[in-house]
């Protein structure tokens, strides 16, 4: 039983239900029959081939957002490229749904969404660790763990300075809407050794933010979003 399983999880772990291949009516039944188990829907990966013909403002997605609103669930999404208009439509038409967006594709327009819509949040995940002129996160653009460790350590200061230059002002202008995340996906991302490196970078980045913003970005914004959700 999912409710019993959740009780056995360590404090601080929150469950999201991935809605791929599920219709709104099915999701509604699952959430209704497992009250209090799920905190949100997602990640809804619009870049995935299974959603290649389903933009964020498609009718079937709008129906899912209504289920999220009915049960006070967060919607976590990773938009595909060139979906700014569709993302904004989804956010604008569902003002009572909290949207947690992540991924590199919305980097250029996420601040404008945050400024216009109070229901938009953004997590900075592995996208922080990016080599100049190399698309995508470093942790996904290398062949293995050893290559990542080498490039990460060799370029640590440059990676950190680039991330601070790109995000510091945005975070400090909207201190309640940005939060840190990891976005681990490959098997070696979960190694303890990798966890230490990710955390080292995150702490160095957080340390470059204004003191009054650091705790909000590090964990308080995420805690508040989950508690409200």
XYZ file of C-alpha atoms in Angstrom:
229
model
C 0.000 0.000 0.000
C 1.376 3.402 -0.987
C 0.251 5.083 2.227
C 2.125 2.501 4.317
C 5.183 2.860 2.096
C 5.189 6.624 2.556
C 5.078 6.237 6.330
C 8.274 4.199 6.137
C 10.160 6.837 4.132
C 12.614 9.145 5.903
C 11.319 12.600 6.738
C 11.833 15.056 3.921
C 11.080 12.666 1.060
C 8.040 13.756 -0.944
C 6.376 11.662 -3.632
C 5.341 12.932 -7.059
C 3.211 10.948 -9.482
C 4.517 10.869 -13.059
C 1.520 11.310 -15.363
C 3.045 9.861 -18.542
C 0.564 7.586 -20.330
C -2.139 8.422 -17.789
C -5.271 10.412 -18.497
C -6.651 13.034 -16.124
C -9.503 10.803 -14.987
C -7.097 7.991 -14.075
C -4.836 10.392 -12.195
C -7.791 11.758 -10.296
C -8.780 8.240 -9.207
C -5.234 7.391 -8.097
C -4.826 10.570 -6.065
C -8.304 10.289 -4.574
C -7.745 6.706 -3.471
C -4.330 7.547 -1.997
C -5.028 10.783 -0.164
C -1.998 12.484 1.314
C 0.509 10.280 -0.518
C 1.464 12.546 -3.413
C 2.710 16.131 -3.330
C 2.595 16.722 -7.054
C 2.639 15.519 -10.647
C 5.916 15.221 -12.475
C 8.404 15.481 -13.791
C 6.355 16.007 -16.948
C 9.132 15.699 -19.553
C 7.884 17.519 -22.620
C 11.209 16.850 -24.352
C 10.511 13.101 -24.215
C 9.430 11.413 -27.433
C 6.230 10.203 -25.793
C 5.122 13.857 -25.519
C 6.559 15.080 -28.816
C 3.079 15.981 -30.066
C 1.766 17.180 -26.704
C 2.777 20.742 -25.777
C 2.329 22.058 -22.219
C -0.954 23.754 -23.124
C -2.522 20.789 -24.922
C -6.075 20.064 -23.850
C -5.163 16.753 -22.213
C -2.499 18.522 -20.176
C -4.937 21.250 -19.156
C -7.211 18.540 -17.790
C -4.305 17.152 -15.756
C -3.596 20.601 -14.335
C -7.215 20.810 -13.219
C -6.758 17.575 -11.309
C -3.639 19.075 -9.724
C -5.623 22.135 -8.698
C -8.430 20.030 -7.261
C -5.978 18.135 -5.035
C -3.599 21.041 -4.361
C -0.695 19.306 -6.119
C 2.446 20.886 -7.553
C 3.085 20.402 -11.286
C 6.751 19.866 -12.102
C 7.600 20.220 -15.763
C 10.651 20.203 -18.017
C 9.670 22.054 -21.206
C 11.131 21.229 -24.574
C 12.824 23.884 -26.661
C 10.699 26.583 -28.300
C 7.744 26.053 -25.949
C 7.749 29.438 -24.244
C 4.300 30.407 -25.504
C 2.779 27.065 -24.587
C 4.325 27.112 -21.101
C 3.024 30.616 -20.510
C -0.452 29.622 -21.684
C -0.501 26.726 -19.232
C 0.663 28.902 -16.356
C -1.657 31.811 -17.163
C -4.761 29.661 -17.537
C -4.120 27.784 -14.286
C -3.369 30.521 -11.741
C -4.179 28.285 -8.764
C -1.674 25.611 -9.752
C 1.936 25.904 -8.588
C 4.293 25.127 -11.471
C 7.828 24.007 -10.632
C 9.844 24.339 -13.832
C 13.355 23.107 -14.468
C 15.746 22.289 -17.286
C 17.989 24.387 -19.513
C 15.413 25.100 -22.231
C 13.455 27.795 -20.292
C 16.558 29.542 -18.923
C 16.148 32.593 -21.159
C 12.514 33.258 -20.310
C 12.027 31.868 -16.814
C 12.614 35.231 -15.160
C 9.918 36.908 -17.238
C 7.481 34.147 -16.278
C 8.326 34.548 -12.618
C 7.820 38.301 -12.860
C 4.402 37.919 -14.476
C 2.983 34.896 -12.657
C 3.138 34.266 -8.889
C 2.534 30.538 -9.387
C 5.867 29.871 -11.156
C 8.954 28.442 -9.430
C 12.264 27.302 -10.881
C 14.880 24.845 -9.656
C 18.497 25.196 -10.723
C 19.723 21.660 -11.027
C 22.718 20.125 -12.766
C 22.339 22.853 -15.388
C 24.511 25.006 -13.161
C 27.523 22.865 -14.012
C 28.089 23.767 -17.638
C 31.255 24.259 -19.623
C 31.363 27.420 -21.782
C 30.059 26.846 -25.303
C 29.019 23.286 -24.421
C 25.238 22.703 -24.561
C 23.621 20.938 -21.661
C 24.802 20.046 -18.200
C 28.361 18.777 -17.883
C 27.127 15.767 -15.928
C 25.131 14.635 -18.984
C 27.621 15.628 -21.689
C 30.528 13.401 -20.671
C 30.940 9.682 -21.215
C 31.542 8.537 -17.656
C 32.207 9.470 -14.054
C 35.976 9.746 -14.386
C 35.729 12.166 -17.299
C 33.245 14.257 -15.354
C 35.490 14.360 -12.266
C 38.458 15.465 -14.351
C 36.627 18.227 -16.226
C 34.751 19.321 -13.121
C 37.850 19.735 -10.977
C 39.869 21.342 -13.775
C 37.150 23.903 -14.480
C 35.652 24.384 -11.008
C 36.358 28.103 -10.635
C 35.269 28.919 -14.169
C 32.080 26.893 -13.857
C 31.280 28.585 -10.567
C 31.982 32.098 -11.858
C 29.843 31.512 -14.949
C 26.942 30.221 -12.840
C 27.168 33.161 -10.449
C 27.299 35.654 -13.303
C 24.268 34.114 -14.965
C 22.004 33.486 -11.958
C 22.974 35.557 -8.925
C 21.040 38.711 -9.851
C 17.982 36.761 -10.953
C 17.836 34.791 -7.720
C 18.337 37.874 -5.562
C 15.652 39.800 -7.443
C 13.176 36.940 -6.871
C 14.463 35.317 -3.669
C 11.303 33.305 -2.981
C 10.973 31.612 -6.359
C 14.301 29.934 -7.129
C 15.584 26.786 -5.436
C 18.499 24.403 -5.670
C 18.102 20.868 -7.005
C 20.227 18.013 -8.324
C 18.414 16.459 -11.322
C 20.378 13.223 -11.206
C 19.566 10.755 -13.944
C 22.521 8.495 -14.744
C 23.566 5.651 -12.473
C 26.899 7.194 -11.496
C 25.208 10.476 -10.515
C 24.056 8.701 -7.349
C 27.531 7.612 -6.213
C 28.547 9.104 -2.881
C 31.655 10.519 -4.536
C 29.486 12.390 -7.021
C 27.180 13.605 -4.276
C 30.147 15.214 -2.565
C 31.162 17.016 -5.769
C 27.639 18.242 -6.508
C 27.263 19.467 -2.941
C 30.669 21.155 -3.023
C 29.638 23.113 -6.096
C 26.198 23.938 -4.695
C 27.618 25.225 -1.422
C 30.200 27.329 -3.216
C 27.451 28.792 -5.401
C 25.137 29.456 -2.461
C 28.013 31.111 -0.632
C 28.249 33.689 -3.413
C 24.617 34.749 -2.945
C 23.611 37.524 -0.585
C 23.346 36.199 2.998
C 19.625 37.005 3.248
C 18.944 34.843 0.183
C 21.159 31.841 0.844
C 18.882 29.781 3.079
C 15.833 30.522 0.939
C 17.535 29.263 -2.199
C 19.236 26.342 -0.442
C 16.150 24.775 1.139
C 13.514 27.111 2.588
C 11.776 27.859 -0.722
C 11.490 24.146 -1.453
C 10.177 23.438 2.038
C 7.571 26.185 1.755
C 6.459 25.060 -1.699
C 6.000 21.477 -0.514
C 4.235 22.501 2.681
C 1.878 24.808 0.799
C 1.396 22.240 -1.915
